[in-house]
Tab-separated table of C-alpha atoms in Angstrom:
chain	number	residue	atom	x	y	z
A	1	UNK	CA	-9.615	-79.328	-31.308
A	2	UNK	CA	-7.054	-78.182	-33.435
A	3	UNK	CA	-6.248	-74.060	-34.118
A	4	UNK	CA	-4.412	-72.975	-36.751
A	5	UNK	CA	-1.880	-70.823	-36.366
A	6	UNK	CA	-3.284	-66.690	-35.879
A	7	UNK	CA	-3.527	-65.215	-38.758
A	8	UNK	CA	-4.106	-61.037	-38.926
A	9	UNK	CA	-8.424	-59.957	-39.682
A	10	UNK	CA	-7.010	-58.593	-42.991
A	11	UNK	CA	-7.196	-61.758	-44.310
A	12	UNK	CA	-10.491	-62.763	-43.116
A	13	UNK	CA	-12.427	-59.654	-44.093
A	14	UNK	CA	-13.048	-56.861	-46.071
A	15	UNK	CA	-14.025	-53.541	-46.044
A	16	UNK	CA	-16.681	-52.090	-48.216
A	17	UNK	CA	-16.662	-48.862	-50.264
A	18	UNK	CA	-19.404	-46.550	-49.693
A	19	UNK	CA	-22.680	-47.442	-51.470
A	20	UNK	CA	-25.590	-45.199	-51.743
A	21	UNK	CA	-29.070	-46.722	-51.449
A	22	UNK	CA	-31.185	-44.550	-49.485
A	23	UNK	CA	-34.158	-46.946	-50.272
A	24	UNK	CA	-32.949	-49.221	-47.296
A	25	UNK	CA	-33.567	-49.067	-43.728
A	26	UNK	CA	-31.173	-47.952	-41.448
A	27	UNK	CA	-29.549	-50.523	-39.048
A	28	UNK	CA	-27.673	-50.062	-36.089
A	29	UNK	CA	-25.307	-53.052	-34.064
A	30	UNK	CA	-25.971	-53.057	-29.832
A	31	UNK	CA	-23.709	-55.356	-27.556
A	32	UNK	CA	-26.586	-57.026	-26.580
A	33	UNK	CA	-29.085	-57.138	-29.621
A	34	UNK	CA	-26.688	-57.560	-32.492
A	35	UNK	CA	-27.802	-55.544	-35.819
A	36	UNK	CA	-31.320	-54.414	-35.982
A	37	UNK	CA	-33.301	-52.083	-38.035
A	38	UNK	CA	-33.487	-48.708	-36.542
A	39	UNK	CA	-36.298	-47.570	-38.599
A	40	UNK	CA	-38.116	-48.676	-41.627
A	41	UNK	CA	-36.985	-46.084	-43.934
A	42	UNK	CA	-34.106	-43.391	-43.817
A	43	UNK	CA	-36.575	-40.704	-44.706
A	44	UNK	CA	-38.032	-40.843	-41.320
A	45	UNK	CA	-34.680	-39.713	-40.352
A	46	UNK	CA	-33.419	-35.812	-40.037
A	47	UNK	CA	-30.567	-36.510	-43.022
A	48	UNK	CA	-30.207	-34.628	-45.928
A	49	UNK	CA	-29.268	-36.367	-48.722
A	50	UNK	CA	-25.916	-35.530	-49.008
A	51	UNK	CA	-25.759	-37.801	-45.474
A	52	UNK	CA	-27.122	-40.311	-46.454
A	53	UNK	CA	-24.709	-40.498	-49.823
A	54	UNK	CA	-22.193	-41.806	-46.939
A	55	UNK	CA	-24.105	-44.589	-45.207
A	56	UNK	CA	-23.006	-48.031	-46.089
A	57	UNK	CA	-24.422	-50.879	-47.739
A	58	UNK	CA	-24.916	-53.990	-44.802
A	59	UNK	CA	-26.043	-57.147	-46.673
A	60	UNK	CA	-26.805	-60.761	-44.519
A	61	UNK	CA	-23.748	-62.096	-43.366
A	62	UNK	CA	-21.719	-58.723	-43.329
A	63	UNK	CA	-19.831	-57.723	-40.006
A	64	UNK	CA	-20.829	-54.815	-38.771
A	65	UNK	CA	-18.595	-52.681	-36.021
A	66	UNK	CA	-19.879	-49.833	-34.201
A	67	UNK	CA	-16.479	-48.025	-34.437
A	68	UNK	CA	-17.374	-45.566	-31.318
A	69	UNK	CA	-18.213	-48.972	-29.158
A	70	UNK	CA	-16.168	-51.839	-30.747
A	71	UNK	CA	-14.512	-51.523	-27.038
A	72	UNK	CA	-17.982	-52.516	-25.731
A	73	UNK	CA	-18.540	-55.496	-27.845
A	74	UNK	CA	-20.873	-53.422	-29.896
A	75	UNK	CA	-20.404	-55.580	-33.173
A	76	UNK	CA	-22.257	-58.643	-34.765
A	77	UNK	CA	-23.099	-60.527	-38.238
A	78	UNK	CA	-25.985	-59.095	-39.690
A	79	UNK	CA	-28.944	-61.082	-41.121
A	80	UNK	CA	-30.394	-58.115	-42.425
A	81	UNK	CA	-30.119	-56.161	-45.581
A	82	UNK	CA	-29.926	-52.447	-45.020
A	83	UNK	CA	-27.557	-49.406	-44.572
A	84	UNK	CA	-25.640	-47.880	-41.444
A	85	UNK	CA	-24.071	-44.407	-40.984
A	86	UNK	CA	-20.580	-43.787	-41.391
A	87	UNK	CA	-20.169	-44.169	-37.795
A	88	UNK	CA	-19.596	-47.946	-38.347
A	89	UNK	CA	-17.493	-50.411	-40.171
A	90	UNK	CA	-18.859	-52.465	-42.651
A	91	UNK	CA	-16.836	-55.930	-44.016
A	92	UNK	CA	-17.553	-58.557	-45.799
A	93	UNK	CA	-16.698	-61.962	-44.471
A	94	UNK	CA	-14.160	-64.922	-46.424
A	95	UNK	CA	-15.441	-68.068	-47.362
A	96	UNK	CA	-12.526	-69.169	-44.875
A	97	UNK	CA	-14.746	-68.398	-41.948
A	98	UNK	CA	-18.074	-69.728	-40.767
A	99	UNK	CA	-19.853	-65.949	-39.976
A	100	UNK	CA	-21.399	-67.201	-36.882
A	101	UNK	CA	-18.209	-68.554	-35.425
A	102	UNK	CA	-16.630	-65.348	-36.787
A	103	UNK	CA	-19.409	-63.750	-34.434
A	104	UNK	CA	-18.792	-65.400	-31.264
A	105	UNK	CA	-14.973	-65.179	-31.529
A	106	UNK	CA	-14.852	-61.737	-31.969
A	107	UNK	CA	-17.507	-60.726	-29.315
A	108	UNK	CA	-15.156	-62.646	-26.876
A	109	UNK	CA	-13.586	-60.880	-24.045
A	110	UNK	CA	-9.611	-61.478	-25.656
A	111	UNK	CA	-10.829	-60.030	-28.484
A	112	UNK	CA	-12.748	-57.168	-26.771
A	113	UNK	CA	-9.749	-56.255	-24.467
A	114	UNK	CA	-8.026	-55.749	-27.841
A	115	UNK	CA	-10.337	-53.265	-29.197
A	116	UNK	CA	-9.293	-51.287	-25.963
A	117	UNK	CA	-5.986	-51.264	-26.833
A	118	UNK	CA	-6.595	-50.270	-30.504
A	119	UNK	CA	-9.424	-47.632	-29.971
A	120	UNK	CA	-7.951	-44.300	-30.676
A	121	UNK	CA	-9.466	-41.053	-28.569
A	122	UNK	CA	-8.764	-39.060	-25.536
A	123	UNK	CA	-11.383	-40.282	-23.341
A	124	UNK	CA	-13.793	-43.625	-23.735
A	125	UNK	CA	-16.539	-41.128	-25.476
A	126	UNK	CA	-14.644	-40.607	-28.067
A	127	UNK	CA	-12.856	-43.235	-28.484
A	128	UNK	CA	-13.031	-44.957	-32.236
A	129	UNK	CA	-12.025	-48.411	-33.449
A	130	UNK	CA	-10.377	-48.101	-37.155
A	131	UNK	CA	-9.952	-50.656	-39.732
A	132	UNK	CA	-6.355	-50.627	-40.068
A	133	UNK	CA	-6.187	-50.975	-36.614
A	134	UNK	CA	-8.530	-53.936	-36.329
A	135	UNK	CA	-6.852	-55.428	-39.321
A	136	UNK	CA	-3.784	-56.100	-37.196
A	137	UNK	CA	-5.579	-58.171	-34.501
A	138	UNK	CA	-4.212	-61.994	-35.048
A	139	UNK	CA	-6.555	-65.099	-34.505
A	140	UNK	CA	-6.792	-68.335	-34.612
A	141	UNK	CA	-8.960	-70.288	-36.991
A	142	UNK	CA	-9.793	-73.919	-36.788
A	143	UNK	CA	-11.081	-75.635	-39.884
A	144	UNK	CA	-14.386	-74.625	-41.458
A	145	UNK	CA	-16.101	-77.415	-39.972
A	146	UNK	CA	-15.051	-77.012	-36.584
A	147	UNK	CA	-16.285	-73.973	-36.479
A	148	UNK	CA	-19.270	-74.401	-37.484
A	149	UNK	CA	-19.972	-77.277	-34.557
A	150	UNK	CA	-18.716	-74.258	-32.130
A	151	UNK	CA	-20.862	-71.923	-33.664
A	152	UNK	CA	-23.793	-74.587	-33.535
A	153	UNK	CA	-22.979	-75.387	-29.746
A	154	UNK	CA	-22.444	-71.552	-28.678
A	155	UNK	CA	-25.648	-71.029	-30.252
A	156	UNK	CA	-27.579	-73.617	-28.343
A	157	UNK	CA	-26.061	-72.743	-24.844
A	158	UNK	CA	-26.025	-69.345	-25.177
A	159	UNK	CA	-29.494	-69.117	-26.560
A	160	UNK	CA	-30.492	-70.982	-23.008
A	161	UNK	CA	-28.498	-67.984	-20.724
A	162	UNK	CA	-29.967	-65.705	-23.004
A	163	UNK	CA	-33.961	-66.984	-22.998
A	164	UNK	CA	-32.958	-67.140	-19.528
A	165	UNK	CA	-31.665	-63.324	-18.838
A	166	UNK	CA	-34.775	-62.214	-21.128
A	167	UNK	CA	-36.923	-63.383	-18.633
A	168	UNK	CA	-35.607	-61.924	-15.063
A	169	UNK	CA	-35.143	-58.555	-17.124
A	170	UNK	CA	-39.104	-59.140	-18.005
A	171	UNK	CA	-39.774	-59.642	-13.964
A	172	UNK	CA	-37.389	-56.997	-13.103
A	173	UNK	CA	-39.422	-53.952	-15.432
A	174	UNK	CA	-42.415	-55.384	-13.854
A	175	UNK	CA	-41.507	-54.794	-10.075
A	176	UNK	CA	-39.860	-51.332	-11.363
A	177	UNK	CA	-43.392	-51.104	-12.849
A	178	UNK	CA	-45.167	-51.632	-9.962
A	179	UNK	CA	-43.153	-49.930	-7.680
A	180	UNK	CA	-44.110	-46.704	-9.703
A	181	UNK	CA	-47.593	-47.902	-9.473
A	182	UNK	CA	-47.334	-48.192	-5.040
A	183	UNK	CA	-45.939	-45.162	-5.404
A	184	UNK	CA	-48.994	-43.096	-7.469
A	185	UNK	CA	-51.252	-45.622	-5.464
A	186	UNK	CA	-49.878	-44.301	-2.115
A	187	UNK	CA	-49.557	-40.327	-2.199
A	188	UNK	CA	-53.427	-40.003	-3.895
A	189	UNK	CA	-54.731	-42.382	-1.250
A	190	UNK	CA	-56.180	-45.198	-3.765
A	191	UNK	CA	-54.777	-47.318	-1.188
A	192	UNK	CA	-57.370	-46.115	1.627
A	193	UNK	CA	-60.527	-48.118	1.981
A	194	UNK	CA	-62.604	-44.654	2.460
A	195	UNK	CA	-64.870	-42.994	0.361
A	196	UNK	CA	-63.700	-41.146	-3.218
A	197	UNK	CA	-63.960	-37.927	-4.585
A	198	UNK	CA	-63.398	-36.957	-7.794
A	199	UNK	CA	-60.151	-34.526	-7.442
A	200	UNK	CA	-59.888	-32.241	-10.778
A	201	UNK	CA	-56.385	-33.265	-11.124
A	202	UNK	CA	-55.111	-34.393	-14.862
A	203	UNK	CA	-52.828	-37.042	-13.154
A	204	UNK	CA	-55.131	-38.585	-10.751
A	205	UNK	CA	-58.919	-38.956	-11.101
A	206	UNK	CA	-59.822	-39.569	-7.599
A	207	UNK	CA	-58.930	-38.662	-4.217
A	208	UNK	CA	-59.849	-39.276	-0.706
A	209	UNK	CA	-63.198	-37.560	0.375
A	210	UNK	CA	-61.230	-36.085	3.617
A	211	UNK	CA	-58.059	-34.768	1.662
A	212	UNK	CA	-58.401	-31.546	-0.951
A	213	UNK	CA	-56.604	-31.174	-4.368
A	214	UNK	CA	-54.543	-27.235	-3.617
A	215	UNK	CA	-52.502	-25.615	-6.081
A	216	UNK	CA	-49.106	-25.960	-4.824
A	217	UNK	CA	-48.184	-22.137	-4.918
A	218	UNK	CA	-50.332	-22.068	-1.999
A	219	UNK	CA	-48.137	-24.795	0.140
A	220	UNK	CA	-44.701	-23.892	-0.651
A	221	UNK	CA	-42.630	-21.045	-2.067
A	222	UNK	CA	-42.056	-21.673	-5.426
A	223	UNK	CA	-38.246	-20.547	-6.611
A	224	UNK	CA	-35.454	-20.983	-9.386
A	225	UNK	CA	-31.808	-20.475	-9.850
A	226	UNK	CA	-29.077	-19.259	-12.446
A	227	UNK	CA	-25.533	-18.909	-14.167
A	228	UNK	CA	-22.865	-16.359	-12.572
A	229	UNK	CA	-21.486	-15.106	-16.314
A	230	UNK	CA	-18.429	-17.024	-17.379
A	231	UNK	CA	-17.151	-13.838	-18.405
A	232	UNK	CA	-16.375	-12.806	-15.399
A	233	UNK	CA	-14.131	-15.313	-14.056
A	234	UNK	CA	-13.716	-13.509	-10.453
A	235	UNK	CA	-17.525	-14.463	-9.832
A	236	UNK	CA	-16.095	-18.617	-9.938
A	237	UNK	CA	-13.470	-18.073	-7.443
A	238	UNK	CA	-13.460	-19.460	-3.920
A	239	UNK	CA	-16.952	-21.492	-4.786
A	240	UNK	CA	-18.169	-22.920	-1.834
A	241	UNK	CA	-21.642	-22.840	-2.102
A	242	UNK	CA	-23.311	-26.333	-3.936
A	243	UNK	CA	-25.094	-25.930	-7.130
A	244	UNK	CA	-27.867	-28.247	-8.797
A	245	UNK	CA	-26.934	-28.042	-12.426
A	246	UNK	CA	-28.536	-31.027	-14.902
A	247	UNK	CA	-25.778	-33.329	-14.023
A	248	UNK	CA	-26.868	-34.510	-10.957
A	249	UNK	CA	-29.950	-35.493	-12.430
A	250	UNK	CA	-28.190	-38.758	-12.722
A	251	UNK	CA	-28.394	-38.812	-9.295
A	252	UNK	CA	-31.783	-39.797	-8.506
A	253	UNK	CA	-32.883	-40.837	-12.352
A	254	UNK	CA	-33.746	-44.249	-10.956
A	255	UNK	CA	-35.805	-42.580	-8.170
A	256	UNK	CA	-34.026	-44.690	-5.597
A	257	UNK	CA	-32.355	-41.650	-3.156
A	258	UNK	CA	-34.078	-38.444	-2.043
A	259	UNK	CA	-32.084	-36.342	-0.962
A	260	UNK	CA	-29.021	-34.671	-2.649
A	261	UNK	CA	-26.023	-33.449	-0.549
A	262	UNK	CA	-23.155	-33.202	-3.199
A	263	UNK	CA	-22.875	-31.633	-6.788
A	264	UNK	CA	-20.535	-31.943	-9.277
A	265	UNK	CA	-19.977	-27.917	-9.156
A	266	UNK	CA	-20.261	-24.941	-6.710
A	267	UNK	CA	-20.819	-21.036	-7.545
A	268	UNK	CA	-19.128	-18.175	-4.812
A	269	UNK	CA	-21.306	-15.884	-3.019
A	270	UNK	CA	-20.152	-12.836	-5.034
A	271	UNK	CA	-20.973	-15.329	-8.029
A	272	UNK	CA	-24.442	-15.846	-6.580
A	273	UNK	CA	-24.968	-12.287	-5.658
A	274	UNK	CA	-24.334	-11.151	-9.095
A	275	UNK	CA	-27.073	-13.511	-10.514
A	276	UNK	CA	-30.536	-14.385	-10.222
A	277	UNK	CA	-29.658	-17.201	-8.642
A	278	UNK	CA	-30.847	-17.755	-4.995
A	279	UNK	CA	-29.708	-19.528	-2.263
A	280	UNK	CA	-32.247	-22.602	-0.692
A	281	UNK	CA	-32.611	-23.972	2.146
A	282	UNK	CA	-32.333	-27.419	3.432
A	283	UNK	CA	-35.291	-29.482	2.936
A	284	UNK	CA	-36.373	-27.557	-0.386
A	285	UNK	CA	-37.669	-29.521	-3.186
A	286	UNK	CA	-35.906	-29.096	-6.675
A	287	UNK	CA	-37.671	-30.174	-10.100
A	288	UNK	CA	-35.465	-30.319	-13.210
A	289	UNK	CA	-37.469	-28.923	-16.371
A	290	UNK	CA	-34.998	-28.759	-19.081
A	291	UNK	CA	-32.840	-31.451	-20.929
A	292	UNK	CA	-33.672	-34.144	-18.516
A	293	UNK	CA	-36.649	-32.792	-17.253
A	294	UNK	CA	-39.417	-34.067	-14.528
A	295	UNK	CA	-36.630	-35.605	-11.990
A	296	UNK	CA	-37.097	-34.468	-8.890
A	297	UNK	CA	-35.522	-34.312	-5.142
A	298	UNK	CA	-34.924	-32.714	-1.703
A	299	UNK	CA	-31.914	-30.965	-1.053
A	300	UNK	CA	-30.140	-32.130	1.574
A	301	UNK	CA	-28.429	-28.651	2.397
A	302	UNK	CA	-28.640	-24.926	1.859
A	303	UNK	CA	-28.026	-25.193	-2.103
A	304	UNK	CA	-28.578	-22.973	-5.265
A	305	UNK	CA	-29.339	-24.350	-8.558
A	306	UNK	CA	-29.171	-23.357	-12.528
A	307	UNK	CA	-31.826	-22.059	-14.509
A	308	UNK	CA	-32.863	-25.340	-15.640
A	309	UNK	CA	-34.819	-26.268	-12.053
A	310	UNK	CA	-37.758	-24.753	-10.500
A	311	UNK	CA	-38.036	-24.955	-6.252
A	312	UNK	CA	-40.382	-25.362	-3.651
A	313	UNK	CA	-39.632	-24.284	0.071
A	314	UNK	CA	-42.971	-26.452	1.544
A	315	UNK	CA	-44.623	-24.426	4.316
A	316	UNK	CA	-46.325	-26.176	7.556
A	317	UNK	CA	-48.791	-27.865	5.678
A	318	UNK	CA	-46.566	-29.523	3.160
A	319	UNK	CA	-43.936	-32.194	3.753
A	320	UNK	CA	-41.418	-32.111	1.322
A	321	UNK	CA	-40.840	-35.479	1.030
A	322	UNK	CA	-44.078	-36.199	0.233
A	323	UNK	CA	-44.166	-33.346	-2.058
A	324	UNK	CA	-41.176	-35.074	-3.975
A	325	UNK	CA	-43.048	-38.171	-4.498
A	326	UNK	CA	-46.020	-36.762	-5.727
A	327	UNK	CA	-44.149	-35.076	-8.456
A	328	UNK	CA	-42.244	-38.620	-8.994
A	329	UNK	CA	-45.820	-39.810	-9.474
A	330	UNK	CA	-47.006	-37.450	-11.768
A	331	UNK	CA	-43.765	-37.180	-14.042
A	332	UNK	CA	-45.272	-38.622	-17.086
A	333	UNK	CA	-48.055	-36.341	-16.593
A	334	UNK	CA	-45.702	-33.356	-16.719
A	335	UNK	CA	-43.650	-34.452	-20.090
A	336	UNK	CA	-46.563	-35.698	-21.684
A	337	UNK	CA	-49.068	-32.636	-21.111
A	338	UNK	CA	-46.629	-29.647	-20.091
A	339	UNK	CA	-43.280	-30.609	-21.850
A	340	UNK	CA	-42.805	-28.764	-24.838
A	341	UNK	CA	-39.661	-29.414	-27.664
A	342	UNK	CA	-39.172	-32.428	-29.895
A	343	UNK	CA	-35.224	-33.490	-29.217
A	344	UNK	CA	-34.859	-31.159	-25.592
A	345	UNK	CA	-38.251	-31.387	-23.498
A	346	UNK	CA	-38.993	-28.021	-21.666
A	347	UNK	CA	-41.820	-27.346	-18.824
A	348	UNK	CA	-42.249	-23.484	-18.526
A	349	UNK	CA	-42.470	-22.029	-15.415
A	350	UNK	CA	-45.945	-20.418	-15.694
A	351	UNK	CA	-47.510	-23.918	-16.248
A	352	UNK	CA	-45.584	-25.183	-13.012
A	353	UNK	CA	-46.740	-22.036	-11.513
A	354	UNK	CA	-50.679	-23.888	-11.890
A	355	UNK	CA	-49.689	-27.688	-10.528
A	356	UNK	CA	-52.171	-29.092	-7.875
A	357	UNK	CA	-51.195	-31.553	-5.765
A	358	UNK	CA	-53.474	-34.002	-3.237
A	359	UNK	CA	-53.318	-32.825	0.169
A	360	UNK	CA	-54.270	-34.942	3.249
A	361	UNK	CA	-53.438	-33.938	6.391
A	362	UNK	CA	-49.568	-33.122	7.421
A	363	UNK	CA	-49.505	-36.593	9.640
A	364	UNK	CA	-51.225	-38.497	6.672
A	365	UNK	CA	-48.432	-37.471	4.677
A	366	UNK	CA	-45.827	-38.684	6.526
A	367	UNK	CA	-46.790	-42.037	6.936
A	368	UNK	CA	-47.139	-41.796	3.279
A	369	UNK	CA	-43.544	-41.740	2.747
A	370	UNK	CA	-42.740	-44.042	5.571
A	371	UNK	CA	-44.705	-46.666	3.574
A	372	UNK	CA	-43.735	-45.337	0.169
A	373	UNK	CA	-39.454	-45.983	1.493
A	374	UNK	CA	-41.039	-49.431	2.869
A	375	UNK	CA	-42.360	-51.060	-0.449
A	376	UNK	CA	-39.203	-49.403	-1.919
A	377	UNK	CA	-37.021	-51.021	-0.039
A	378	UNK	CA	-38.544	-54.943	-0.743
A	379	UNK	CA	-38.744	-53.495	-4.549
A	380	UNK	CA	-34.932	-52.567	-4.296
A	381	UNK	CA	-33.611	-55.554	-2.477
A	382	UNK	CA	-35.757	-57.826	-5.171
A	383	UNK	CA	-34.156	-55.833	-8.535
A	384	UNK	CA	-30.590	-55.864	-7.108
A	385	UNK	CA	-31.221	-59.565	-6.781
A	386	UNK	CA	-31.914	-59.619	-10.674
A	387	UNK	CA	-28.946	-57.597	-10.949
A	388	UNK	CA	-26.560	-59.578	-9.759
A	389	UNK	CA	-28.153	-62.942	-11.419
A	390	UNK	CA	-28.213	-60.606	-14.632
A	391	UNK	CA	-24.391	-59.950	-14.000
A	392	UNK	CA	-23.820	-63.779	-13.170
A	393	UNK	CA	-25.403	-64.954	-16.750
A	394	UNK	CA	-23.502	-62.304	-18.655
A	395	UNK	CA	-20.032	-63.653	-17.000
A	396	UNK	CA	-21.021	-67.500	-17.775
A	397	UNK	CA	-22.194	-66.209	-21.315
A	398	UNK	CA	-18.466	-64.933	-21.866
A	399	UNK	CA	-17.089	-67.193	-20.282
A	400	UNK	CA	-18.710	-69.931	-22.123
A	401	UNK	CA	-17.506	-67.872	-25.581
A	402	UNK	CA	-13.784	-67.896	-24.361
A	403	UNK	CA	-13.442	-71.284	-23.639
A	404	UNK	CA	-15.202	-72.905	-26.686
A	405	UNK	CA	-13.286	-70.096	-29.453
A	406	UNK	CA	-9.933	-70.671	-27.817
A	407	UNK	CA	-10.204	-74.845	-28.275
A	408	UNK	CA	-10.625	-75.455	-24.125
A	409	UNK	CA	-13.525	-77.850	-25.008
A	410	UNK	CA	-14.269	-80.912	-27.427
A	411	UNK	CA	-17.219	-79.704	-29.021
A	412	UNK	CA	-17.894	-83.391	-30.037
A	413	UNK	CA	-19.047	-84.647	-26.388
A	414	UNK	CA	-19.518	-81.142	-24.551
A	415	UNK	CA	-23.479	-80.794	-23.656
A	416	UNK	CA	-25.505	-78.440	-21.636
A	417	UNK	CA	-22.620	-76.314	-20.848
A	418	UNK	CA	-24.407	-73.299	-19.732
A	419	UNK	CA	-25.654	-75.411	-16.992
């Protein structure tokens, strides 16, 4: 194969004016899905129309560059016809270029690492990929027919990693899926062979005959937390103290760890004493209700938290660990009944105040959670398995991309590459 000497994108696309057409649906470009339609119409979009006057025209065979991600890979040929916000690039392609070679080459890793380089912002969220900046970036072009039999073979290999990746990220929702399922089956005893009652709970129609469904401000102390005012910046010296504040919600969002020990921020005890907030101890169980609300988990030392979490110090007949995984089990019961807000979902205290729970005896519960970390574990160990195959694929995928757009293989005899 033969390249051509690099040539600057200036003179291989170009940039389109604005164009209103607010009867179009809007599109958006992901690394990994290319351009799809984000909705079927704009007006089921919050935009006035004075937005929308700046959303851009995308018509089949446009590229389309997510200007906040281009350092992603977040850009792709579209085969749709539609509009996009001015938070991407829109060009239109020369006849020079084959689009779906043009695709490939500049999803490649070189030409990724580029966009790194080029993307303008303080910090990687901010970061933004400009046109006269991509215009800049040399390449090199075979001839039109060349790459179209690159195009034609990345297609066919890549479609084979991809069919490929589709399917162990199918099997990996599905043990995540049944995980939560062992997990709901475990802590309101559908797993017992024993007779059923039915248990007044929202979340769980039956329970063991033997256990009792309790409202849960009859097992543990139910608590909260708060802000020292910024104003007085005295009240943040010397903090020592750990403090649950929404960011550590990342934490445990895939419901893999229990306990938390470390926080991004601390408060002082004058801080805390000139708040509502309290200090907890070890072993307490902390629910987040605003922003990202129903994740849950035991803190692993004496700890205070925001406003945005509610607390429960379990008494004797309570574990807290099994506590915590009954309100991992009922999470979509609390945003879908209790939550309340349509971008920001809430869960007011005074309906938290009324939450049952199932409760078998204190032993029962233990071995609840022994078997609950069990299956967790086998779950775990099988999805970090995908994981790594997942990560394996994406490598070969680029790698596969780099090799064929920089002329490293004779597309005329090279077959089955991806194998």
């Amino acid at each position: 194969m033969s390249v051509s000497e690099k040539a600057p994108l200036r003179y291989l696309l170009r940039p389109y004016e604005v164009s209103n057409r607010p009867d179009l649906p809007v599109l958006s470009v992901y690394r990994d899905h290319g351009v799809v339609r984000k909705d079927s119409r704009t007006d089921n979009f919050n935009k006035t129309p004075e937005d929308i006057s700046r959303y851009q025209v995308v018509r089949p065979g446009d590229l389309v560059v997510n200007k906040m991600k281009a350092w992603q890979g977040s850009l792709a040929i579209s085969n749709h016809l539609g509009i996009v916000s001015p938070d991407y690039l829109v060009c239109s392609v020369s006849s020079l270029v084959h689009a779906q070679y043009l695709h490939f080459l500049l999803r490649s890793a070189p030409l990724v690492s580029e966009y790194v380089k080029l993307s303008k912002g303080i910090r990687p969220s901010q970061w933004r990929l400009y046109w006269e900046d991509l215009a800049t970036i040399r390449v090199a072009l075979p001839a039109k027919d060349e790459q179209r039999r690159i195009a034609d073979l990345l297609d066919a290999e890549t479609s084979r990693l991809i069919e490929l990746s589709q399917a162990l990220s199918q099997l990996r929702t599905m043990l995540i899926h049944r995980r939560e399922v062992a997990v709901h089956s475990l802590v309101t005893g559908l797993d017992q062979d024993v007779g059923m009652v039915q248990s007044g709970l929202q979340w769980a129609s039956v329970i063991p005959s033997h256990w009792r469904a309790v409202r849960l401000s009859l097992l543990a102390v139910m608590g909260s937390g708060h802000t020292p005012s910024r104003s007085h910046p005295e009240w943040w010296e010397n903090c020592t103290i750990p403090w649950i504040t929404t960011g550590e919600v990342s934490q445990v969002r895939d419901d893999r760890r229990e306990v938390i020990t470390d926080t991004r921020e601390r408060i002082s005890s004058i801080g805390m004493a000139n708040s509502s907030a309290e200090l907890h101890p070890a072993g307490t169980v902390v629910l987040c209700r605003t922003a990202s609300a129903g994740y849950s988990a035991v803190m692993g030392v004496d700890m205070a938290t925001s406003q945005d979490f509610v607390t429960w110090t379990c008494g004797p007949k309570l574990d807290p660990y099994y506590l915590l995984w009954c309100l991992r089990a009922m999470r979509s019961d609390l945003l879908g009944r209790l939550a309340m807000g349509s971008t920001h979902k809430t869960i007011y205290v005074p309906d938290l105040q009324m939450l049952r729970v199932p409760l078998p005896p204190i032993r029962d519960q233990r071995q609840i959670v022994e078997k609950i970390r069990e299956n967790n574990a086998r779950v775990d160990a099988a999805v970090d398995a995908i994981d790594r195959q997942l990560a394996l694929l994406a490598e070969r995928q680029q790698a596969l991309i780099a090799v064929a757009v920089t002329g490293q293989v004779d597309v005329t005899s090279a077959r089955g590459l991806a194998t």
